[in-house]
Short mmCIF file of C-alpha atoms (C1' of nucleotides) in Angstrom, two decimals:
data_model
loop_
_atom_site.label_atom_id
_atom_site.label_comp_id
_atom_site.label_asym_id
_atom_site.label_seq_id
_atom_site.Cartn_x
_atom_site.Cartn_y
_atom_site.Cartn_z
CA MET L 1 4.27 28.04 -21.14
CA SER L 2 3.73 26.02 -23.23
CA ASP L 3 7.07 23.66 -21.06
CA LEU L 4 4.66 22.42 -18.70
CA ILE L 5 6.37 19.54 -15.84
CA THR L 6 4.36 16.05 -16.28
CA PRO L 7 3.67 15.63 -12.54
CA GLN L 8 4.60 12.19 -12.14
CA THR L 9 6.48 10.16 -9.62
CA LEU L 10 9.63 8.41 -9.59
CA LYS L 11 9.15 4.68 -10.18
CA GLY L 12 8.32 2.75 -6.79
CA PHE L 13 7.32 6.06 -4.77
CA ARG L 14 4.50 6.83 -4.23
CA ASP L 15 1.76 9.60 -4.05
CA TYR L 16 -0.81 9.47 -0.55
CA LEU L 17 -4.10 11.03 -0.81
CA PRO L 18 -6.79 11.64 2.03
CA THR L 19 -8.19 8.06 2.24
CA ALA L 20 -5.73 6.99 1.66
CA MET L 21 -2.99 8.63 4.62
CA MET L 22 -5.83 8.41 6.87
CA ALA L 23 -6.06 4.72 7.34
CA ARG L 24 -1.47 4.87 6.75
CA GLU L 25 -1.81 7.67 10.00
CA ARG L 26 -4.51 4.77 12.01
CA LEU L 27 -1.91 1.87 11.88
CA MET L 28 0.95 4.78 12.92
CA GLU L 29 -1.38 5.40 15.92
CA ILE L 30 -2.10 2.24 16.82
CA ALA L 31 1.82 0.91 16.09
CA ARG L 32 2.51 3.44 18.52
CA GLN L 33 -0.40 2.09 21.47
CA VAL L 34 0.49 -1.23 21.37
CA TYR L 35 4.40 -0.80 21.19
CA ARG L 36 3.66 1.77 24.36
CA SER L 37 2.05 -0.69 26.23
CA TYR L 38 4.54 -2.90 25.79
CA GLY L 39 7.05 -0.11 27.58
CA PHE L 40 8.56 0.03 24.45
CA SER L 41 10.48 3.47 24.15
CA PRO L 42 10.27 5.69 20.17
CA ILE L 43 13.27 7.32 18.43
CA ASP L 44 14.36 8.28 15.80
CA THR L 45 17.27 8.35 12.90
CA PRO L 46 18.54 10.32 9.62
CA ALA L 47 16.66 8.97 6.26
CA LEU L 48 20.50 8.64 5.62
CA GLU L 49 23.69 7.39 6.25
CA TYR L 50 27.54 7.34 6.48
CA ALA L 51 27.46 4.54 2.68
CA ASN L 52 29.90 1.91 5.08
CA ILE L 53 27.83 1.95 7.66
CA LEU L 54 24.60 0.37 4.96
CA LEU L 55 26.84 -1.78 3.25
CA GLY L 56 27.38 -5.27 3.30
CA LYS L 57 25.14 -6.22 6.62
CA GLY L 58 22.19 -7.73 4.69
CA GLY L 59 24.27 -9.88 2.14
CA GLU L 60 25.46 -9.04 -1.12
CA GLU L 61 21.39 -8.54 -2.63
CA SER L 62 21.13 -5.21 -0.10
CA ASP L 63 23.73 -3.76 -0.87
CA LYS L 64 22.31 -3.84 -4.75
CA GLN L 65 19.44 -2.58 -3.77
CA LEU L 66 20.64 0.73 -1.59
CA PHE L 67 20.86 3.68 -2.65
CA ARG L 68 23.79 5.29 -2.55
CA PHE L 69 25.37 8.56 -4.51
CA ILE L 70 28.20 11.50 -3.18
CA ASP L 71 26.11 13.96 -1.09
CA SER L 72 27.68 17.92 -2.94
CA GLY L 73 30.76 17.36 0.06
CA GLU L 74 31.80 14.27 -1.30
CA ARG L 75 30.09 11.91 1.24
CA ASP L 76 29.04 8.46 0.29
CA VAL L 77 26.22 8.59 1.87
CA ALA L 78 23.34 6.38 1.53
CA LEU L 79 19.52 5.69 1.94
CA ARG L 80 19.14 3.49 4.48
CA PHE L 81 17.59 -0.32 3.96
CA ASP L 82 15.39 -0.71 7.14
CA LEU L 83 16.07 0.72 10.33
CA THR L 84 17.80 -2.88 12.57
CA VAL L 85 20.81 -1.05 11.09
CA PRO L 86 20.51 2.28 11.30
CA PHE L 87 19.72 0.55 15.09
CA ALA L 88 22.64 -0.70 15.40
CA ARG L 89 25.03 2.17 14.57
CA PHE L 90 22.64 3.57 17.17
CA THR L 91 22.96 1.24 19.98
CA ALA L 92 26.77 1.44 19.40
CA GLU L 93 26.69 5.09 19.65
CA HIS L 94 24.62 5.37 22.90
CA LEU L 95 24.54 2.21 24.56
CA SER L 96 25.86 3.97 27.66
CA GLU L 97 22.99 6.95 27.92
CA ILE L 98 20.30 4.26 26.77
CA GLY L 99 21.17 0.74 29.55
CA ILE L 100 20.42 -2.79 28.34
CA PRO L 101 17.86 -3.76 28.25
CA PHE L 102 16.51 -1.50 25.72
CA LYS L 103 13.83 -1.91 23.98
CA ARG L 104 12.60 0.98 21.79
CA TYR L 105 10.57 2.00 18.75
CA HIS L 106 10.91 3.18 15.09
CA LEU L 107 8.75 3.33 13.13
CA GLY L 108 10.17 4.96 9.43
CA THR L 109 10.29 5.68 5.81
CA VAL L 110 13.17 2.74 4.23
CA TRP L 111 14.25 2.69 1.10
CA ARG L 112 14.98 -0.39 -1.18
CA GLY L 113 15.83 0.26 -5.03
CA GLU L 114 14.23 -2.73 -5.80
CA LYS L 115 11.53 -3.09 -8.68
CA PRO L 116 8.65 -2.56 -7.55
CA GLN L 117 4.78 -4.50 -6.89
CA LYS L 118 2.73 -5.12 -5.40
CA GLY L 119 3.04 -4.30 -1.74
CA ARG L 120 6.68 -3.99 -2.84
CA TYR L 121 7.81 -0.20 -3.64
CA ARG L 122 10.99 1.54 -4.10
CA GLU L 123 9.48 3.74 -0.68
CA PHE L 124 7.82 2.35 2.19
CA MET L 125 6.90 2.64 5.51
CA GLN L 126 8.53 0.43 8.16
CA CYS L 127 7.02 0.34 11.99
CA ASP L 128 10.12 -1.78 14.10
CA PHE L 129 10.19 -3.36 17.31
CA ASP L 130 13.04 -4.92 19.55
CA THR L 131 14.24 -5.39 22.30
CA ILE L 132 17.97 -5.61 23.06
CA GLY L 133 21.01 -6.68 25.83
CA THR L 134 18.85 -10.19 26.80
CA THR L 135 19.09 -13.87 25.74
CA SER L 136 15.90 -14.73 28.02
CA ASN L 137 13.40 -16.43 26.28
CA ALA L 138 10.73 -13.85 27.58
CA ALA L 139 11.19 -11.64 25.42
CA ASP L 140 10.82 -14.06 22.16
CA ILE L 141 8.00 -14.52 23.50
CA GLU L 142 7.23 -10.57 24.21
CA THR L 143 7.70 -10.20 20.45
CA LEU L 144 5.17 -12.77 19.93
CA LEU L 145 2.62 -11.33 21.81
CA VAL L 146 3.39 -8.26 19.52
CA ILE L 147 2.68 -8.50 17.30
CA HIS L 148 -0.56 -11.17 17.67
CA ASP L 149 -1.87 -7.86 19.75
CA LEU L 150 -1.58 -5.82 17.14
CA LEU L 151 -3.05 -7.86 14.22
CA VAL L 152 -5.56 -7.38 16.91
CA LYS L 153 -6.04 -3.64 17.03
CA ILE L 154 -5.65 -3.55 14.08
CA GLY L 155 -8.73 -5.43 13.59
CA PHE L 156 -7.39 -8.75 11.94
CA GLU L 157 -8.65 -12.34 13.52
CA ARG L 158 -8.10 -14.20 10.97
CA PHE L 159 -3.51 -14.71 10.40
CA THR L 160 -1.19 -16.80 11.35
CA VAL L 161 2.14 -16.81 12.79
CA ARG L 162 5.12 -18.85 11.69
CA VAL L 163 7.60 -18.93 14.15
CA ASN L 164 10.92 -21.20 13.93
CA ASN L 165 14.11 -21.19 15.80
CA ARG L 166 17.08 -21.28 13.91
CA MET L 167 18.34 -22.95 16.00
CA VAL L 168 16.77 -25.99 15.20
CA LEU L 169 17.75 -25.42 11.64
CA ASN L 170 20.84 -25.34 12.53
CA GLY L 171 21.05 -27.97 15.00
CA LEU L 172 19.99 -30.36 11.77
CA LEU L 173 22.00 -29.40 9.74
CA GLU L 174 24.47 -29.51 11.83
CA LYS L 175 24.00 -33.46 12.67
CA ILE L 176 23.57 -34.28 9.01
CA GLY L 177 26.48 -32.17 7.66
CA LEU L 178 26.25 -29.84 6.04
CA ILE L 179 27.04 -26.72 8.53
CA GLY L 180 29.50 -24.99 6.12
CA GLN L 181 26.44 -25.15 3.49
CA THR L 182 23.62 -23.28 5.95
CA SER L 183 21.97 -20.69 4.06
CA GLY L 184 21.93 -22.06 0.69
CA VAL L 185 20.12 -24.71 1.99
CA LEU L 186 18.30 -22.87 3.49
CA ARG L 187 17.24 -21.16 0.09
CA ALA L 188 16.36 -23.49 -1.26
CA LEU L 189 14.32 -24.76 1.79
CA ASP L 190 12.27 -21.79 1.93
CA LYS L 191 10.60 -22.45 -1.95
CA LEU L 192 8.96 -25.41 -0.39
CA ALA L 193 5.99 -24.46 -0.85
CA LYS L 194 6.80 -22.90 -3.44
CA ILE L 195 8.08 -25.46 -5.72
CA GLY L 196 7.09 -28.31 -4.07
CA ARG L 197 9.71 -31.60 -2.71
CA ASP L 198 11.34 -32.48 -5.48
CA ALA L 199 12.59 -29.07 -7.00
CA VAL L 200 13.46 -28.49 -3.23
CA ILE L 201 15.82 -31.86 -3.51
CA ALA L 202 16.96 -30.51 -7.28
CA GLU L 203 18.37 -27.19 -5.91
CA MET L 204 19.96 -28.39 -2.35
CA THR L 205 21.71 -31.09 -4.60
CA ASP L 206 22.33 -29.58 -7.95
CA LYS L 207 23.11 -25.81 -6.27
CA VAL L 208 24.12 -26.79 -2.83
CA GLY L 209 25.89 -29.73 -3.73
CA THR L 210 25.30 -32.16 -0.47
CA THR L 211 23.27 -34.78 -1.58
CA PRO L 212 20.06 -36.32 -2.55
CA GLU L 213 19.93 -38.28 1.24
CA GLN L 214 21.03 -35.65 3.49
CA ALA L 215 18.47 -32.83 0.82
CA ALA L 216 15.96 -35.56 1.58
CA GLN L 217 16.60 -35.88 5.81
CA VAL L 218 16.31 -31.88 5.73
CA LEU L 219 12.88 -32.02 3.32
CA ASP L 220 11.81 -34.67 6.19
CA LEU L 221 12.33 -32.11 9.15
CA ALA L 222 11.12 -29.54 7.47
CA SER L 223 8.11 -31.33 5.86
CA LEU L 224 6.81 -31.99 9.57
CA THR L 225 2.91 -31.56 10.06
CA GLY L 226 0.66 -31.79 12.42
CA SER L 227 -0.03 -29.74 16.07
CA ASN L 228 2.43 -27.48 17.45
CA THR L 229 3.01 -30.08 19.74
CA ASP L 230 3.28 -33.03 17.42
CA ILE L 231 6.00 -30.53 15.19
CA LEU L 232 7.99 -30.16 18.33
CA ASN L 233 7.70 -34.14 19.23
CA ARG L 234 8.99 -35.46 16.90
CA LEU L 235 11.56 -32.09 16.27
CA GLU L 236 12.45 -33.29 19.98
CA ALA L 237 13.26 -36.80 18.57
CA LEU L 238 15.06 -36.23 15.16
CA LEU L 239 17.65 -33.95 17.02
CA GLU L 240 18.94 -36.55 19.87
CA GLY L 241 22.13 -36.20 20.81
CA SER L 242 22.03 -32.43 18.79
CA GLU L 243 22.69 -29.74 21.97
CA VAL L 244 21.52 -26.24 19.25
CA GLY L 245 19.28 -28.13 18.43
CA LEU L 246 17.35 -30.27 20.98
CA GLN L 247 17.39 -26.14 22.61
CA GLY L 248 16.27 -24.30 20.05
CA VAL L 249 12.93 -27.35 20.57
CA ALA L 250 12.84 -25.79 24.47
CA ARG L 251 12.41 -22.31 23.46
CA LEU L 252 9.53 -22.87 20.66
CA ARG L 253 7.76 -25.87 23.19
CA GLU L 254 7.85 -22.60 26.11
CA LEU L 255 7.01 -20.21 23.33
CA CYS L 256 3.85 -22.17 22.62
CA ALA L 257 3.36 -22.70 26.56
CA VAL L 258 3.31 -19.66 28.33
CA SER L 259 0.95 -17.17 24.70
CA GLN L 260 -0.98 -19.38 24.35
CA ALA L 261 -1.20 -19.36 28.83
CA ALA L 262 -0.94 -15.41 27.98
CA GLY L 263 -4.30 -16.16 26.60
CA ILE L 264 -3.24 -16.22 22.89
CA PRO L 265 -5.43 -18.39 20.02
CA GLU L 266 -3.07 -21.28 19.06
CA GLU L 267 -4.33 -22.31 15.86
CA ARG L 268 -2.83 -18.05 15.32
CA VAL L 269 0.85 -19.09 16.79
CA GLN L 270 1.96 -22.38 13.91
CA LEU L 271 5.38 -23.99 14.49
CA ASP L 272 6.36 -23.74 10.98
CA VAL L 273 10.73 -25.93 10.17
CA SER L 274 10.05 -24.28 6.19
CA ILE L 275 9.97 -20.69 7.67
CA ALA L 276 14.04 -20.21 7.79
CA ARG L 277 14.25 -16.92 5.98
CA GLY L 278 14.91 -13.89 7.04
CA LEU L 279 17.42 -11.99 7.12
CA ASP L 280 22.16 -13.74 7.34
CA TYR L 281 22.02 -12.54 11.07
CA TYR L 282 18.76 -14.14 12.40
CA THR L 283 20.53 -17.10 14.72
CA GLY L 284 17.64 -17.76 16.65
CA THR L 285 13.39 -17.33 16.93
CA ILE L 286 12.38 -16.41 13.59
CA TYR L 287 8.57 -15.22 12.95
CA GLU L 288 6.53 -13.80 10.27
CA THR L 289 3.32 -13.15 9.63
CA PHE L 290 0.21 -14.15 6.97
CA LEU L 291 -2.65 -12.83 6.31
CA THR L 292 -5.48 -15.83 5.69
CA ASP L 293 -7.63 -13.92 3.26
CA MET L 294 -4.03 -12.73 1.79
CA PRO L 295 -0.97 -15.13 1.89
CA GLY L 296 -0.38 -13.50 -1.93
CA ILE L 297 1.04 -10.90 -0.71
CA GLY L 298 3.79 -12.36 1.96
CA SER L 299 4.19 -11.41 5.25
CA ILE L 300 3.22 -8.57 7.04
CA CYS L 301 5.54 -8.08 10.63
CA SER L 302 8.53 -10.89 10.55
CA GLY L 303 11.33 -10.68 12.69
CA GLY L 304 13.74 -13.29 14.58
CA ARG L 305 16.07 -13.15 17.76
CA TYR L 306 19.82 -12.41 16.22
CA ASP L 307 22.88 -13.13 18.23
CA ASN L 308 25.25 -9.91 17.68
CA LEU L 309 22.74 -6.40 16.54
CA ALA L 310 26.06 -4.03 16.61
CA GLY L 311 29.19 -6.76 16.31
CA LEU L 312 30.56 -4.02 13.88
CA PHE L 313 30.25 -1.52 16.03
CA THR L 314 30.93 -1.67 19.41
CA LYS L 315 32.93 -4.61 20.63
CA GLU L 316 29.61 -5.06 23.51
CA LYS L 317 28.00 -7.62 22.38
CA LEU L 318 23.66 -7.01 21.99
CA PRO L 319 22.46 -10.09 21.77
CA GLY L 320 18.76 -8.60 21.63
CA VAL L 321 15.19 -9.57 19.34
CA GLY L 322 12.73 -7.68 17.53
CA ALA L 323 10.71 -7.42 14.59
CA SER L 324 9.54 -5.34 11.35
CA LEU L 325 5.29 -4.18 10.17
CA GLY L 326 5.25 -3.36 6.76
CA LEU L 327 3.01 -0.95 6.98
CA ASP L 328 3.14 -0.28 2.94
CA ARG L 329 2.38 -3.62 2.18
CA LEU L 330 -0.39 -4.17 5.15
CA LEU L 331 -2.36 -0.73 3.91
CA ALA L 332 -1.31 -2.43 0.20
CA ALA L 333 -3.89 -6.30 1.65
CA MET L 334 -6.39 -4.31 3.31
CA GLU L 335 -6.97 -2.38 0.91
CA GLU L 336 -7.86 -5.03 -1.88
CA LEU L 337 -9.49 -6.13 1.04
CA GLY L 338 -11.59 -3.87 1.32
CA LEU L 339 -10.54 -2.92 4.86
CA VAL L 340 -10.43 1.31 4.11
CA ASP L 341 -12.65 3.21 5.23
CA GLN L 342 -13.33 5.41 2.29
CA THR L 343 -13.23 8.33 4.88
CA SER L 344 -11.10 11.27 3.02
CA THR L 345 -11.60 13.64 6.13
CA PRO L 346 -10.05 13.00 10.32
CA ALA L 347 -13.31 16.07 11.13
CA GLN L 348 -16.37 13.88 11.97
CA VAL L 349 -19.16 17.32 12.15
CA LEU L 350 -19.35 20.22 9.09
CA ILE L 351 -21.20 23.51 10.28
CA ALA L 352 -23.30 23.99 6.95
CA CYS L 353 -22.82 27.38 5.84
CA PHE L 354 -26.35 28.33 5.38
CA GLU L 355 -26.12 32.39 5.84
CA ALA L 356 -23.37 33.70 5.24
CA GLU L 357 -23.42 36.52 7.65
CA ARG L 358 -23.11 34.48 9.78
CA LEU L 359 -19.96 33.61 10.48
CA GLY L 360 -19.49 34.95 13.51
CA ASP L 361 -21.88 31.89 15.00
CA TYR L 362 -20.73 29.17 13.18
CA CYS L 363 -16.90 28.96 14.78
CA ARG L 364 -18.13 30.59 17.39
CA ILE L 365 -20.07 26.84 18.02
CA GLY L 366 -16.88 25.69 16.13
CA ARG L 367 -14.56 26.22 18.54
CA VAL L 368 -16.94 24.86 20.77
CA LEU L 369 -17.43 21.65 19.32
CA ARG L 370 -13.61 21.89 19.23
CA GLN L 371 -12.72 22.71 23.28
CA ALA L 372 -14.82 19.13 24.34
CA GLY L 373 -12.45 17.18 21.79
CA VAL L 374 -14.85 17.46 18.71
CA GLY L 375 -13.32 18.02 14.72
CA VAL L 376 -15.41 20.94 13.02
CA GLU L 377 -15.22 21.61 9.65
CA ILE L 378 -17.15 24.81 8.68
CA PHE L 379 -18.31 25.33 4.72
CA PRO L 380 -16.73 28.07 2.96
CA ASP L 381 -19.45 28.70 1.02
CA ALA L 382 -22.44 29.33 1.02
CA LYS L 383 -24.19 27.04 -1.99
CA LYS L 384 -26.96 25.26 -1.02
CA VAL L 385 -28.06 22.84 1.83
CA GLY L 386 -27.81 20.02 -0.34
CA GLN L 387 -25.10 20.20 -2.19
CA GLN L 388 -22.73 21.39 1.04
CA LEU L 389 -24.87 18.03 2.35
CA LYS L 390 -23.03 16.46 -0.15
CA TYR L 391 -20.22 17.27 0.50
CA ALA L 392 -19.57 16.31 3.92
CA ASP L 393 -21.43 12.59 2.71
CA ARG L 394 -19.13 12.24 -0.29
CA LYS L 395 -15.99 12.89 2.57
CA GLY L 396 -16.93 11.05 5.39
CA PHE L 397 -18.16 13.67 7.54
CA ARG L 398 -20.78 12.21 10.28
CA LEU L 399 -22.42 14.85 12.07
CA ALA L 400 -24.20 18.36 9.90
CA LEU L 401 -25.61 20.60 11.94
CA ILE L 402 -27.34 23.65 9.94
CA ALA L 403 -28.01 26.41 11.39
CA GLY L 404 -30.31 29.67 9.86
CA SER L 405 -32.00 32.67 10.89
CA ASN L 406 -35.35 30.12 12.46
CA GLU L 407 -32.48 28.01 14.37
CA PHE L 408 -30.97 31.18 15.29
CA ALA L 409 -34.11 33.20 16.35
CA LYS L 410 -35.07 29.66 18.59
CA GLY L 411 -32.23 29.08 19.33
CA VAL L 412 -31.44 25.87 18.49
CA TRP L 413 -29.19 23.76 15.96
CA GLN L 414 -31.11 21.11 13.04
CA VAL L 415 -28.42 17.96 14.16
CA LYS L 416 -28.41 15.63 10.73
CA ASP L 417 -26.83 12.35 11.03
CA LEU L 418 -25.34 11.71 7.78
CA LYS L 419 -25.57 7.85 8.11
CA ALA L 420 -28.84 7.68 9.66
CA MET L 421 -30.31 10.28 7.28
CA GLN L 422 -31.89 10.74 11.19
CA GLN L 423 -32.27 14.76 12.20
CA THR L 424 -32.83 16.67 15.21
CA GLU L 425 -33.35 19.34 16.36
CA VAL L 426 -30.76 20.55 19.96
CA ALA L 427 -30.60 24.35 21.63
CA GLU L 428 -28.18 25.34 21.85
CA ALA L 429 -26.47 24.50 25.17
CA ASP L 430 -27.06 20.85 24.69
CA LEU L 431 -25.10 20.53 21.69
CA VAL L 432 -21.44 19.32 22.82
CA THR L 433 -23.57 17.18 25.18
CA HIS L 434 -25.60 15.58 22.37
CA ILE L 435 -22.90 15.44 20.05
CA GLN L 436 -20.12 13.87 22.43
CA ALA L 437 -23.39 10.80 22.17
CA ALA L 438 -23.47 10.61 19.56
CA LEU L 439 -20.46 9.94 18.63
CA ALA L 440 -19.92 8.06 20.20
CA LYS L 441 -22.04 5.59 19.40
"C1'" G E 1 18.82 -6.56 -11.70
"C1'" U E 2 16.06 -10.98 -15.81
"C1'" G E 3 11.99 -12.52 -17.82
"C1'" G E 4 6.82 -11.34 -19.92
"C1'" C E 5 2.15 -8.52 -19.95
"C1'" U E 6 0.55 -3.47 -19.89
"C1'" A E 7 -0.97 2.22 -20.96
"C1'" U E 8 -7.36 5.40 -24.42
"C1'" A E 9 -11.25 10.58 -19.31
"C1'" G E 10 -11.29 11.00 -12.56
"C1'" C E 11 -12.30 5.34 -12.37
"C1'" U E 12 -12.86 0.70 -15.13
"C1'" C E 13 -13.38 -0.59 -19.93
"C1'" A E 14 -15.21 -0.61 -25.55
"C1'" G E 15 -13.17 1.02 -30.61
"C1'" U E 16 -13.76 -4.71 -35.91
"C1'" U E 17 -7.79 -6.83 -41.62
"C1'" G E 18 -4.23 0.75 -39.88
"C1'" G E 19 -9.06 5.05 -43.07
"C1'" U E 20 -12.82 11.42 -42.18
"C1'" U E 21 -15.45 15.66 -35.81
"C1'" A E 22 -12.09 8.63 -30.67
"C1'" G E 23 -17.23 6.60 -27.12
"C1'" A E 24 -19.84 3.84 -23.02
"C1'" G E 25 -21.00 3.59 -17.52
"C1'" C E 26 -19.35 5.35 -12.51
"C1'" G E 27 -17.55 9.94 -10.79
"C1'" C E 28 -17.95 15.42 -11.17
"C1'" C E 29 -19.80 19.65 -12.75
"C1'" A E 30 -24.93 22.30 -12.60
"C1'" G E 31 -30.63 22.41 -13.39
"C1'" A E 32 -35.23 19.67 -12.15
"C1'" U E 33 -41.36 25.40 -7.14
"C1'" U E 34 -34.51 29.49 -4.87
"C1'" G E 35 -33.96 25.90 3.72
"C1'" U E 36 -31.33 19.36 3.65
"C1'" G E 37 -27.42 14.33 1.39
"C1'" G E 38 -27.35 8.87 -1.10
"C1'" A E 39 -33.03 7.35 -6.09
"C1'" U E 40 -34.54 10.02 -11.02
"C1'" C E 41 -34.68 12.90 -15.05
"C1'" U E 42 -32.68 16.65 -18.56
"C1'" G E 43 -27.77 19.36 -19.55
"C1'" G E 44 -22.56 20.44 -19.53
"C1'" A E 45 -17.48 19.97 -18.37
"C1'" G E 46 -12.83 17.20 -19.03
"C1'" G E 47 -8.66 12.06 -23.71
"C1'" U E 48 -2.87 15.81 -28.03
"C1'" C E 49 -5.44 7.67 -27.15
"C1'" G E 50 1.30 7.29 -21.24
"C1'" C E 51 5.59 10.69 -23.43
"C1'" G E 52 9.77 11.27 -27.47
"C1'" G E 53 10.90 8.90 -33.22
"C1'" G E 54 9.70 6.44 -36.88
"C1'" U E 55 7.17 3.16 -41.57
"C1'" U E 56 1.77 4.90 -44.50
"C1'" C E 57 -1.30 9.11 -48.29
"C1'" A E 58 -3.34 8.14 -43.35
"C1'" A E 59 -1.44 5.42 -36.40
"C1'" G E 60 -5.87 5.15 -30.49
"C1'" C E 61 -3.77 0.67 -33.66
"C1'" C E 62 1.95 -1.53 -37.17
"C1'" C E 63 7.60 -0.36 -35.88
"C1'" C E 64 11.85 1.13 -32.05
"C1'" G E 65 13.14 3.41 -28.16
"C1'" U E 66 11.25 6.18 -23.17
"C1'" U E 67 8.38 5.57 -18.63
"C1'" A E 68 5.50 3.69 -15.85
"C1'" G E 69 2.98 -0.08 -13.25
"C1'" C E 70 1.68 -5.73 -13.11
"C1'" C E 71 2.68 -10.99 -13.33
"C1'" A E 72 7.14 -14.67 -12.37
"C1'" C E 73 12.03 -14.87 -11.40
"C1'" C E 74 15.72 -12.74 -7.21
"C1'" C E 75 14.98 -10.89 -2.04
"C1'" C E 76 11.90 -9.14 0.71
"C1'" A E 77 7.53 -5.74 4.47
#
RNA sequence: GUGGCUAUAGCUCAGUUGGUUAGAGCGCCAGAUUGUGGAUCUGGAGGUCGCGGGUUCAAGCCCCGUUAGCCACCCCA
């Protein structure tokens, strides 16, 4: 008896209470809706994979963060680090069944053995969507539209999707003779906003081994500011002679034009040549999404175009483009911003237990309402009405139904609107329509 | 993975240079003429001071370890 086990979760792993879980489920629901509305189909893959499937796909950094162990059958296994690598394996394995182009979405938990911080956990959910089997810029543009619609549907107005294209960066690096040091240069470049121009130049010359002139040239390109068209025009001039670079610019130009034609507000799409992040496998368009009111939490939806998704698993070359919504990070931001609804009940109507011997009537009406699509909970004990109402209020119910012998004698119910603090007497025959109308408000 | 900060009631915190039964606000529970909730009043429950060692006559307070959270780096959702 004295040896109680301390109830605790692992570092970076969390429990979700009803309030948080309601918000999570709502986000998942929205992600599904938006993805499906663009024609992405759902798939799922196992949480655990053979370690060699996952190793070496995102650079050595991600290998170190893998939760890896030997299972009881001596298999070397690991928990998935993201949803993209399992998707690559999935594609290689099922290509003949799915055909191309193929659009899928995948909501799933992933695991990374990182040092946790706010918005960074060891277990978190990603909501991925990808289009594979086409190099068309239409898919790149659609990816942007999906990200945009997703955030709007969640309820955000103030956010920007920063867009860049690796071809632009590669074009420049090729032009100034840094093609071998791409990843080092990009890593340094990516810190521009954080550490400033001089520090970036220092890192490029000291660590990466560029000349100061080369570093300055990279910086000149990356610090372009102004409207998207300004940036595009100046990029075009800077990249003259570089075929890849210009192709990248042309793709970005089309992306800006088309997304605007499709009705995306211009200020939500921002060309930013300094964003270079993303896993090594990105080769084209890159996306990162930031909340205007909470930039510190980092990108909440990132992705990009890649040339060859499943090159390690099949000889078939599969180009694609996609992005991933970091659901738990987004939720951490929303909590911080006070955007998480405090409701902890999924039902909207509470039937108070006024007289225990009337349980039959309460259950009967409960079922009638449920069949009409209204979630109903019946309070289990005949406690004081005040306490029952307090419970209803705290849990976030919208309506409370109260009926005792007076009401049953008259064939009516008291319908109490808990937010408006108003009570209406409604004949039982009109109850369903009345409640539906009240909830629709 | 490296470095730093923090850890006292469900939550936010106070706790004097180590000194007797550890406090507050909010929340929770129960009452304030036994058919109705967010206000007020009254009362109550709830803490082996994250956990384990050590120093001391004496530790919430000092030292070591450990676990967790947060911050920076790294990386990223």
